[in-house]
mmCIF file of C-alpha atoms in Angstrom:
data_model
loop_
_atom_site.group_PDB
_atom_site.id
_atom_site.type_symbol
_atom_site.label_atom_id
_atom_site.label_comp_id
_atom_site.label_asym_id
_atom_site.label_seq_id
_atom_site.Cartn_x
_atom_site.Cartn_y
_atom_site.Cartn_z
ATOM 1 C CA MET A 1 7.168 -52.493 -20.044
ATOM 2 C CA HIS A 2 5.244 -52.077 -23.285
ATOM 3 C CA ASP A 3 6.240 -49.141 -25.469
ATOM 4 C CA ALA A 4 2.743 -47.709 -25.093
ATOM 5 C CA ALA A 5 3.210 -47.598 -21.293
ATOM 6 C CA LEU A 6 6.596 -45.892 -21.581
ATOM 7 C CA GLN A 7 5.117 -43.245 -23.863
ATOM 8 C CA TRP A 8 3.026 -42.069 -20.923
ATOM 9 C CA LEU A 9 6.255 -40.969 -19.212
ATOM 10 C CA ASP A 10 6.993 -38.588 -22.083
ATOM 11 C CA ARG A 11 3.427 -37.254 -22.044
ATOM 12 C CA PHE A 12 3.644 -36.686 -18.311
ATOM 13 C CA ALA A 13 6.929 -34.768 -18.736
ATOM 14 C CA ASP A 14 5.209 -32.537 -21.319
ATOM 15 C CA HIS A 15 2.351 -32.029 -18.844
ATOM 16 C CA LEU A 16 4.826 -30.920 -16.146
ATOM 17 C CA ARG A 17 6.546 -28.482 -18.499
ATOM 18 C CA ASN A 18 3.570 -27.013 -20.318
ATOM 19 C CA GLU A 19 0.621 -27.253 -17.924
ATOM 20 C CA ARG A 20 2.223 -27.137 -14.497
ATOM 21 C CA ARG A 21 5.139 -25.026 -15.758
ATOM 22 C CA LEU A 22 7.694 -26.675 -13.510
ATOM 23 C CA SER A 23 11.396 -25.900 -13.877
ATOM 24 C CA ALA A 24 13.634 -28.037 -16.069
ATOM 25 C CA HIS A 25 15.463 -29.225 -12.928
ATOM 26 C CA THR A 26 12.225 -30.398 -11.286
ATOM 27 C CA VAL A 27 11.046 -32.141 -14.453
ATOM 28 C CA SER A 28 14.400 -33.911 -14.670
ATOM 29 C CA ASN A 29 13.995 -35.169 -11.093
ATOM 30 C CA TYR A 30 10.517 -36.519 -11.884
ATOM 31 C CA GLN A 31 11.828 -38.258 -14.993
ATOM 32 C CA ARG A 32 14.706 -39.860 -13.106
ATOM 33 C CA ASP A 33 12.444 -41.177 -10.344
ATOM 34 C CA LEU A 34 9.886 -42.558 -12.798
ATOM 35 C CA ALA A 35 12.561 -44.135 -15.005
ATOM 36 C CA ALA A 36 13.804 -46.069 -11.953
ATOM 37 C CA LEU A 37 10.243 -47.268 -11.311
ATOM 38 C CA ALA A 38 9.878 -48.328 -14.956
ATOM 39 C CA GLU A 39 13.073 -50.402 -14.654
ATOM 40 C CA PHE A 40 11.655 -52.119 -11.575
ATOM 41 C CA CYS A 41 8.398 -52.857 -13.410
ATOM 42 C CA ALA A 42 10.289 -54.332 -16.354
ATOM 43 C CA ALA A 43 12.278 -56.594 -14.017
ATOM 44 C CA GLU A 44 9.031 -57.697 -12.357
ATOM 45 C CA SER A 45 7.274 -58.316 -15.722
ATOM 46 C CA ILE A 46 4.752 -55.551 -15.020
ATOM 47 C CA VAL A 47 3.854 -54.540 -18.552
ATOM 48 C CA ASP A 48 1.686 -51.429 -18.059
ATOM 49 C CA TRP A 49 0.745 -48.936 -15.369
ATOM 50 C CA ARG A 50 -2.625 -50.563 -14.645
ATOM 51 C CA LYS A 51 -0.821 -53.701 -13.444
ATOM 52 C CA LEU A 52 1.271 -51.955 -10.774
ATOM 53 C CA ALA A 53 -0.312 -52.641 -7.380
ATOM 54 C CA THR A 54 0.203 -51.103 -3.942
ATOM 55 C CA HIS A 55 2.072 -54.180 -2.670
ATOM 56 C CA ASP A 56 4.419 -53.896 -5.680
ATOM 57 C CA LEU A 57 5.210 -50.323 -4.753
ATOM 58 C CA ARG A 58 5.882 -51.269 -1.147
ATOM 59 C CA ARG A 59 8.363 -53.872 -2.388
ATOM 60 C CA TYR A 60 9.903 -51.229 -4.650
ATOM 61 C CA VAL A 61 10.348 -48.775 -1.761
ATOM 62 C CA ALA A 62 11.878 -51.501 0.415
ATOM 63 C CA LEU A 63 14.265 -52.474 -2.395
ATOM 64 C CA ARG A 64 15.438 -48.896 -2.987
ATOM 65 C CA HIS A 65 15.871 -48.410 0.771
ATOM 66 C CA ARG A 66 18.085 -51.524 0.952
ATOM 67 C CA GLN A 67 20.072 -50.105 -1.948
ATOM 68 C CA GLY A 68 20.875 -47.069 0.162
ATOM 69 C CA LEU A 69 18.246 -44.524 -0.864
ATOM 70 C CA GLY A 70 17.361 -42.340 2.126
ATOM 71 C CA GLY A 71 13.926 -41.470 3.455
ATOM 72 C CA ARG A 72 13.844 -37.993 1.900
ATOM 73 C CA SER A 73 14.794 -39.313 -1.528
ATOM 74 C CA LEU A 74 12.157 -42.018 -1.274
ATOM 75 C CA GLN A 75 9.554 -39.444 -0.242
ATOM 76 C CA ARG A 76 10.434 -37.428 -3.326
ATOM 77 C CA ALA A 77 10.203 -40.528 -5.519
ATOM 78 C CA LEU A 78 6.782 -41.422 -4.093
ATOM 79 C CA SER A 79 5.609 -37.874 -4.633
ATOM 80 C CA ALA A 80 6.620 -38.168 -8.288
ATOM 81 C CA ILE A 81 4.784 -41.496 -8.594
ATOM 82 C CA ARG A 82 1.619 -40.102 -6.975
ATOM 83 C CA SER A 83 1.653 -37.125 -9.328
ATOM 84 C CA PHE A 84 2.174 -39.419 -12.305
ATOM 85 C CA TYR A 85 -0.807 -41.541 -11.316
ATOM 86 C CA HIS A 86 -2.968 -38.473 -10.725
ATOM 87 C CA TYR A 87 -2.194 -37.590 -14.334
ATOM 88 C CA LEU A 88 -2.968 -41.117 -15.538
ATOM 89 C CA LEU A 89 -6.267 -41.033 -13.636
ATOM 90 C CA ARG A 90 -7.156 -37.743 -15.267
ATOM 91 C CA GLU A 91 -6.382 -39.195 -18.681
ATOM 92 C CA GLY A 92 -8.424 -42.330 -17.992
ATOM 93 C CA GLU A 93 -5.422 -44.647 -18.347
ATOM 94 C CA VAL A 94 -5.786 -46.141 -14.827
ATOM 95 C CA THR A 95 -8.589 -46.475 -12.293
ATOM 96 C CA ALA A 96 -6.632 -46.213 -9.028
ATOM 97 C CA ASN A 97 -3.482 -44.660 -7.593
ATOM 98 C CA PRO A 98 -1.365 -47.467 -6.054
ATOM 99 C CA ALA A 99 0.944 -44.926 -4.384
ATOM 100 C CA ALA A 100 -1.828 -43.217 -2.411
ATOM 101 C CA ASP A 101 -1.213 -45.109 0.850
ATOM 102 C CA VAL A 102 2.484 -45.994 0.479
ATOM 103 C CA GLN A 103 4.820 -44.232 2.908
ATOM 104 C CA ALA A 104 8.573 -43.859 2.811
ATOM 105 C CA PRO A 105 10.639 -44.798 5.873
ATOM 106 C CA ARG A 106 11.303 -41.819 8.083
ATOM 107 C CA SER A 107 14.778 -40.366 8.196
ATOM 108 C CA PRO A 108 16.227 -37.963 10.771
ATOM 109 C CA ARG A 109 15.393 -34.372 9.940
ATOM 110 C CA ARG A 110 18.526 -32.592 8.792
ATOM 111 C CA LEU A 111 18.912 -28.978 9.736
ATOM 112 C CA PRO A 112 19.885 -26.632 6.905
ATOM 113 C CA ASP A 113 23.552 -25.714 6.737
ATOM 114 C CA THR A 114 23.984 -21.988 7.361
ATOM 115 C CA LEU A 115 26.641 -19.339 7.772
ATOM 116 C CA ASP A 116 26.621 -17.197 10.873
ATOM 117 C CA VAL A 117 26.349 -13.414 10.525
ATOM 118 C CA ASP A 118 30.106 -12.832 10.732
ATOM 119 C CA GLN A 119 30.884 -15.532 8.169
ATOM 120 C CA THR A 120 28.289 -14.075 5.820
ATOM 121 C CA ALA A 121 29.686 -10.567 6.209
ATOM 122 C CA GLY A 122 33.207 -11.841 5.522
ATOM 123 C CA LEU A 123 32.083 -13.704 2.415
ATOM 124 C CA LEU A 124 30.323 -10.653 0.998
ATOM 125 C CA ALA A 125 33.158 -8.206 1.747
ATOM 126 C CA ILE A 126 34.456 -8.413 -1.829
ATOM 127 C CA THR A 127 36.704 -5.517 -2.809
ATOM 128 C CA ASP A 128 37.594 -6.764 -6.296
ATOM 129 C CA GLN A 129 36.404 -4.071 -8.742
ATOM 130 C CA GLY A 130 36.892 -6.236 -11.833
ATOM 131 C CA ILE A 131 33.755 -6.846 -13.849
ATOM 132 C CA LEU A 132 33.372 -10.421 -12.563
ATOM 133 C CA GLY A 133 33.924 -9.352 -8.979
ATOM 134 C CA VAL A 134 31.265 -6.649 -9.294
ATOM 135 C CA ARG A 135 28.840 -9.134 -10.879
ATOM 136 C CA ASP A 136 29.496 -11.851 -8.312
ATOM 137 C CA ARG A 137 29.073 -9.525 -5.366
ATOM 138 C CA ALA A 138 25.761 -8.287 -6.769
ATOM 139 C CA MET A 139 24.515 -11.863 -7.180
ATOM 140 C CA MET A 140 25.644 -12.932 -3.731
ATOM 141 C CA GLU A 141 24.234 -9.844 -2.041
ATOM 142 C CA LEU A 142 20.888 -10.294 -3.796
ATOM 143 C CA ALA A 143 20.697 -14.024 -2.997
ATOM 144 C CA TYR A 144 21.319 -13.323 0.697
ATOM 145 C CA SER A 145 19.253 -10.127 0.844
ATOM 146 C CA SER A 146 16.117 -11.683 -0.658
ATOM 147 C CA GLY A 147 16.511 -15.391 0.130
ATOM 148 C CA LEU A 148 16.428 -16.535 -3.490
ATOM 149 C CA ARG A 149 16.680 -20.082 -4.744
ATOM 150 C CA LEU A 150 19.488 -20.668 -7.249
ATOM 151 C CA ALA A 151 17.041 -21.183 -10.142
ATOM 152 C CA GLU A 152 15.203 -17.978 -9.194
ATOM 153 C CA LEU A 153 18.435 -15.997 -9.092
ATOM 154 C CA VAL A 154 19.865 -17.031 -12.466
ATOM 155 C CA SER A 155 16.509 -16.715 -14.258
ATOM 156 C CA LEU A 156 16.054 -13.048 -13.299
ATOM 157 C CA ASN A 157 15.617 -10.498 -16.076
ATOM 158 C CA LEU A 158 16.358 -6.785 -16.005
ATOM 159 C CA ALA A 159 12.661 -5.960 -15.756
ATOM 160 C CA ASP A 160 12.321 -8.063 -12.593
ATOM 161 C CA VAL A 161 14.377 -5.610 -10.530
ATOM 162 C CA ASP A 162 13.012 -2.232 -9.423
ATOM 163 C CA LEU A 163 15.809 -0.369 -7.664
ATOM 164 C CA ARG A 164 13.649 2.699 -7.072
ATOM 165 C CA GLU A 165 11.261 0.579 -5.011
ATOM 166 C CA ARG A 166 14.107 -1.734 -3.925
ATOM 167 C CA SER A 167 12.168 -4.847 -4.910
ATOM 168 C CA VAL A 168 12.600 -7.931 -7.072
ATOM 169 C CA THR A 169 9.892 -10.098 -8.645
ATOM 170 C CA VAL A 170 10.783 -13.781 -8.832
ATOM 171 C CA THR A 171 9.091 -16.809 -10.335
ATOM 172 C CA GLY A 172 9.339 -19.683 -7.875
ATOM 173 C CA LYS A 173 8.300 -23.317 -7.809
ATOM 174 C CA GLY A 174 5.175 -24.129 -9.765
ATOM 175 C CA GLY A 175 5.400 -20.819 -11.615
ATOM 176 C CA LYS A 176 4.282 -18.867 -8.528
ATOM 177 C CA MET A 177 5.435 -15.258 -8.495
ATOM 178 C CA ARG A 178 6.318 -13.232 -5.437
ATOM 179 C CA ARG A 179 7.653 -9.720 -4.877
ATOM 180 C CA LEU A 180 10.506 -9.389 -2.415
ATOM 181 C CA PRO A 181 12.352 -6.469 -0.826
ATOM 182 C CA ILE A 182 15.996 -5.788 -1.623
ATOM 183 C CA GLY A 183 18.240 -4.506 1.161
ATOM 184 C CA ARG A 184 20.225 -1.277 0.797
ATOM 185 C CA THR A 185 23.590 -3.043 0.521
ATOM 186 C CA ALA A 186 22.302 -5.391 -2.171
ATOM 187 C CA ALA A 187 20.721 -2.463 -4.030
ATOM 188 C CA ARG A 188 24.073 -0.619 -4.073
ATOM 189 C CA ALA A 189 25.825 -3.735 -5.385
ATOM 190 C CA LEU A 190 23.171 -4.152 -8.093
ATOM 191 C CA ARG A 191 23.529 -0.521 -9.192
ATOM 192 C CA ARG A 192 27.286 -0.976 -9.598
ATOM 193 C CA TRP A 193 26.694 -4.108 -11.649
ATOM 194 C CA LEU A 194 24.062 -2.494 -13.868
ATOM 195 C CA GLU A 195 26.406 0.422 -14.552
ATOM 196 C CA ARG A 196 28.940 -2.063 -15.960
ATOM 197 C CA ARG A 197 26.723 -4.849 -17.299
ATOM 198 C CA ALA A 198 27.193 -3.654 -20.894
ATOM 199 C CA GLU A 199 30.880 -4.647 -20.674
ATOM 200 C CA LEU A 200 29.803 -8.308 -20.856
ATOM 201 C CA ASP A 201 26.844 -7.823 -23.176
ATOM 202 C CA ALA A 202 28.859 -8.250 -26.381
ATOM 203 C CA ARG A 203 26.276 -10.626 -27.891
ATOM 204 C CA GLY A 204 23.266 -8.556 -26.964
ATOM 205 C CA ALA A 205 22.105 -11.097 -24.381
ATOM 206 C CA GLY A 206 18.724 -9.489 -24.137
ATOM 207 C CA GLN A 207 16.970 -9.302 -20.811
ATOM 208 C CA ALA A 208 19.116 -11.565 -18.601
ATOM 209 C CA LEU A 209 20.110 -9.717 -15.425
ATOM 210 C CA PHE A 210 23.340 -11.610 -14.785
ATOM 211 C CA LEU A 211 25.676 -12.405 -17.673
ATOM 212 C CA SER A 212 28.554 -14.836 -18.140
ATOM 213 C CA ARG A 213 31.974 -13.734 -19.270
ATOM 214 C CA ARG A 214 30.926 -14.681 -22.828
ATOM 215 C CA GLY A 215 27.857 -12.504 -22.725
ATOM 216 C CA GLY A 216 25.092 -15.093 -22.266
ATOM 217 C CA ARG A 217 22.872 -15.701 -19.257
ATOM 218 C CA LEU A 218 24.964 -16.964 -16.342
ATOM 219 C CA SER A 219 24.135 -20.583 -15.506
ATOM 220 C CA GLY A 220 23.417 -21.959 -12.061
ATOM 221 C CA ARG A 221 26.468 -24.208 -12.254
ATOM 222 C CA ALA A 222 28.710 -21.259 -13.107
ATOM 223 C CA PHE A 223 27.435 -19.308 -10.098
ATOM 224 C CA GLN A 224 28.012 -22.325 -7.844
ATOM 225 C CA GLN A 225 31.623 -22.462 -9.028
ATOM 226 C CA ARG A 226 32.142 -18.739 -8.493
ATOM 227 C CA LEU A 227 30.663 -18.939 -5.003
ATOM 228 C CA ARG A 228 33.042 -21.761 -4.064
ATOM 229 C CA LEU A 229 35.923 -19.657 -5.382
ATOM 230 C CA TRP A 230 34.910 -16.637 -3.320
ATOM 231 C CA ALA A 231 34.513 -18.748 -0.186
ATOM 232 C CA LEU A 232 38.183 -19.726 -0.584
ATOM 233 C CA ARG A 233 39.365 -16.215 -1.421
ATOM 234 C CA GLN A 234 37.488 -14.653 1.490
ATOM 235 C CA ASN A 235 38.772 -17.282 3.948
ATOM 236 C CA THR A 236 35.271 -18.273 4.952
ATOM 237 C CA GLY A 237 36.684 -21.456 6.441
ATOM 238 C CA ARG A 238 34.144 -23.749 4.824
ATOM 239 C CA ALA A 239 32.632 -24.708 1.504
ATOM 240 C CA VAL A 240 29.666 -22.549 0.518
ATOM 241 C CA ASN A 241 26.846 -23.294 -1.907
ATOM 242 C CA PRO A 242 24.023 -21.008 -3.142
ATOM 243 C CA HIS A 243 21.366 -22.612 -0.950
ATOM 244 C CA MET A 244 23.418 -21.762 2.151
ATOM 245 C CA LEU A 245 22.826 -18.079 1.385
ATOM 246 C CA ARG A 246 19.063 -18.732 1.289
ATOM 247 C CA HIS A 247 19.214 -20.760 4.515
ATOM 248 C CA SER A 248 21.315 -18.057 6.189
ATOM 249 C CA PHE A 249 18.831 -15.378 5.093
ATOM 250 C CA ALA A 250 15.967 -17.320 6.691
ATOM 251 C CA SER A 251 17.834 -18.163 9.871
ATOM 252 C CA HIS A 252 19.160 -14.635 10.472
ATOM 253 C CA LEU A 253 15.785 -13.060 9.750
ATOM 254 C CA LEU A 254 13.997 -15.411 12.112
ATOM 255 C CA GLU A 255 16.586 -14.808 14.836
ATOM 256 C CA SER A 256 15.949 -11.070 14.633
ATOM 257 C CA SER A 257 12.198 -10.969 14.049
ATOM 258 C CA GLY A 258 10.721 -14.240 15.310
ATOM 259 C CA ASP A 259 8.057 -13.837 12.597
ATOM 260 C CA LEU A 260 7.692 -17.298 11.100
ATOM 261 C CA ARG A 261 4.811 -16.333 8.791
ATOM 262 C CA ALA A 262 6.769 -13.476 7.253
ATOM 263 C CA VAL A 263 9.762 -15.739 6.637
ATOM 264 C CA GLN A 264 7.436 -18.296 5.037
ATOM 265 C CA GLU A 265 6.106 -15.663 2.630
ATOM 266 C CA LEU A 266 9.567 -14.386 1.773
ATOM 267 C CA LEU A 267 10.878 -17.883 1.071
ATOM 268 C CA GLY A 268 7.839 -18.808 -1.006
ATOM 269 C CA HIS A 269 7.046 -21.936 1.033
ATOM 270 C CA ALA A 270 3.560 -23.294 0.395
ATOM 271 C CA ASP A 271 3.496 -25.073 3.776
ATOM 272 C CA ILE A 272 4.677 -23.413 6.980
ATOM 273 C CA SER A 273 6.007 -26.761 8.224
ATOM 274 C CA THR A 274 8.790 -26.367 5.641
ATOM 275 C CA THR A 275 9.728 -23.045 7.226
ATOM 276 C CA GLN A 276 9.549 -24.380 10.779
ATOM 277 C CA VAL A 277 12.896 -26.143 10.385
ATOM 278 C CA TYR A 278 14.477 -22.711 10.916
ATOM 279 C CA THR A 279 12.928 -22.498 14.365
ATOM 280 C CA HIS A 280 15.205 -25.392 15.351
ATOM 281 C CA LEU A 281 18.194 -23.381 14.161
ATOM 282 C CA ASP A 282 16.936 -20.391 16.109
ATOM 283 C CA PHE A 283 16.618 -22.527 19.254
ATOM 284 C CA GLN A 284 20.184 -23.776 18.826
ATOM 285 C CA HIS A 285 21.352 -20.164 18.645
ATOM 286 C CA LEU A 286 19.358 -19.245 21.758
ATOM 287 C CA ALA A 287 20.651 -22.294 23.617
ATOM 288 C CA LYS A 288 24.260 -21.289 22.901
ATOM 289 C CA VAL A 289 23.593 -17.755 24.107
ATOM 290 C CA TYR A 290 21.940 -19.170 27.238
ATOM 291 C CA ASP A 291 24.865 -21.481 27.948
ATOM 292 C CA ARG A 292 27.335 -18.623 27.658
ATOM 293 C CA ALA A 293 25.340 -16.021 29.586
ATOM 294 C CA HIS A 294 23.243 -17.631 32.301
ATOM 295 C CA PRO A 295 25.149 -17.892 35.617
ATOM 296 C CA ARG A 296 23.631 -21.293 36.386
ATOM 297 C CA ALA A 297 23.592 -22.734 32.878
ATOM 298 C CA ARG A 298 26.811 -24.687 33.327
ATOM 299 C CA ARG A 299 27.080 -27.117 36.156
ATOM 300 C CA ARG A 300 30.530 -27.792 37.575
ATOM 301 C CA GLY A 301 29.853 -31.127 39.145
ATOM 302 C CA ARG A 302 27.469 -34.004 39.000
ATOM 303 C CA ASP A 303 23.883 -33.696 40.195
#
């Protein structure tokens, strides 16, 4: 593509950061998806964004699908392309959005991977009173107690937590803020951490709630590594990642309350259909209980 066309990718990235205030991770995903499209355009001798047509995009989606990209990844890529063209339309660079009517192939809906209540309790039963153990337990308890995304958790500042009110204010996707309750157990773990936080604050890390061993803000990758370590130490019996704590929060809350709207608000989902995946998990749980408890649930012979 022409250099002038490629410069629009950089402008769009600035738009995502500065106007839409998306996270660095989300911006990186957009850039990766659009860079792949730019490579396709170059191979097809499409020199600027006005020349990309709907039939070209359909060929692009089919090509990426043959290369092994799944339906969800293609949906994300098309979403990035649609957003990019909305921006180009706004700027007067194009006159139509070629991605408007292009659909990705459907893929089976994957249920979120969760821990059951006993596994979660075992994971969080950390007795290590070292500074890192106290910090890690506070992070894990808060992630599970309030259903936080990894990026929301590691970006928290001291001022975001109100232990008197037992609440935390988080900035979610698209810069949207929401106030969430903190459970009693998580609040106790946070108090212990805050009493000892200064032990790691050698560099005067400022307002970051959770600090690394070197005194800076703890990164998402570092927390992922610590969580994997604790899953092994606590004999959880499976690999654990931060999003599993969020999924487990949603699943356990829905099992107990059945209030889908409340879970949607707590998770910060814009669309309730995103939250509805947890109803499938809840049904699986109910089906298992039914199979174990109902006297006629299990048939001994053939019909």
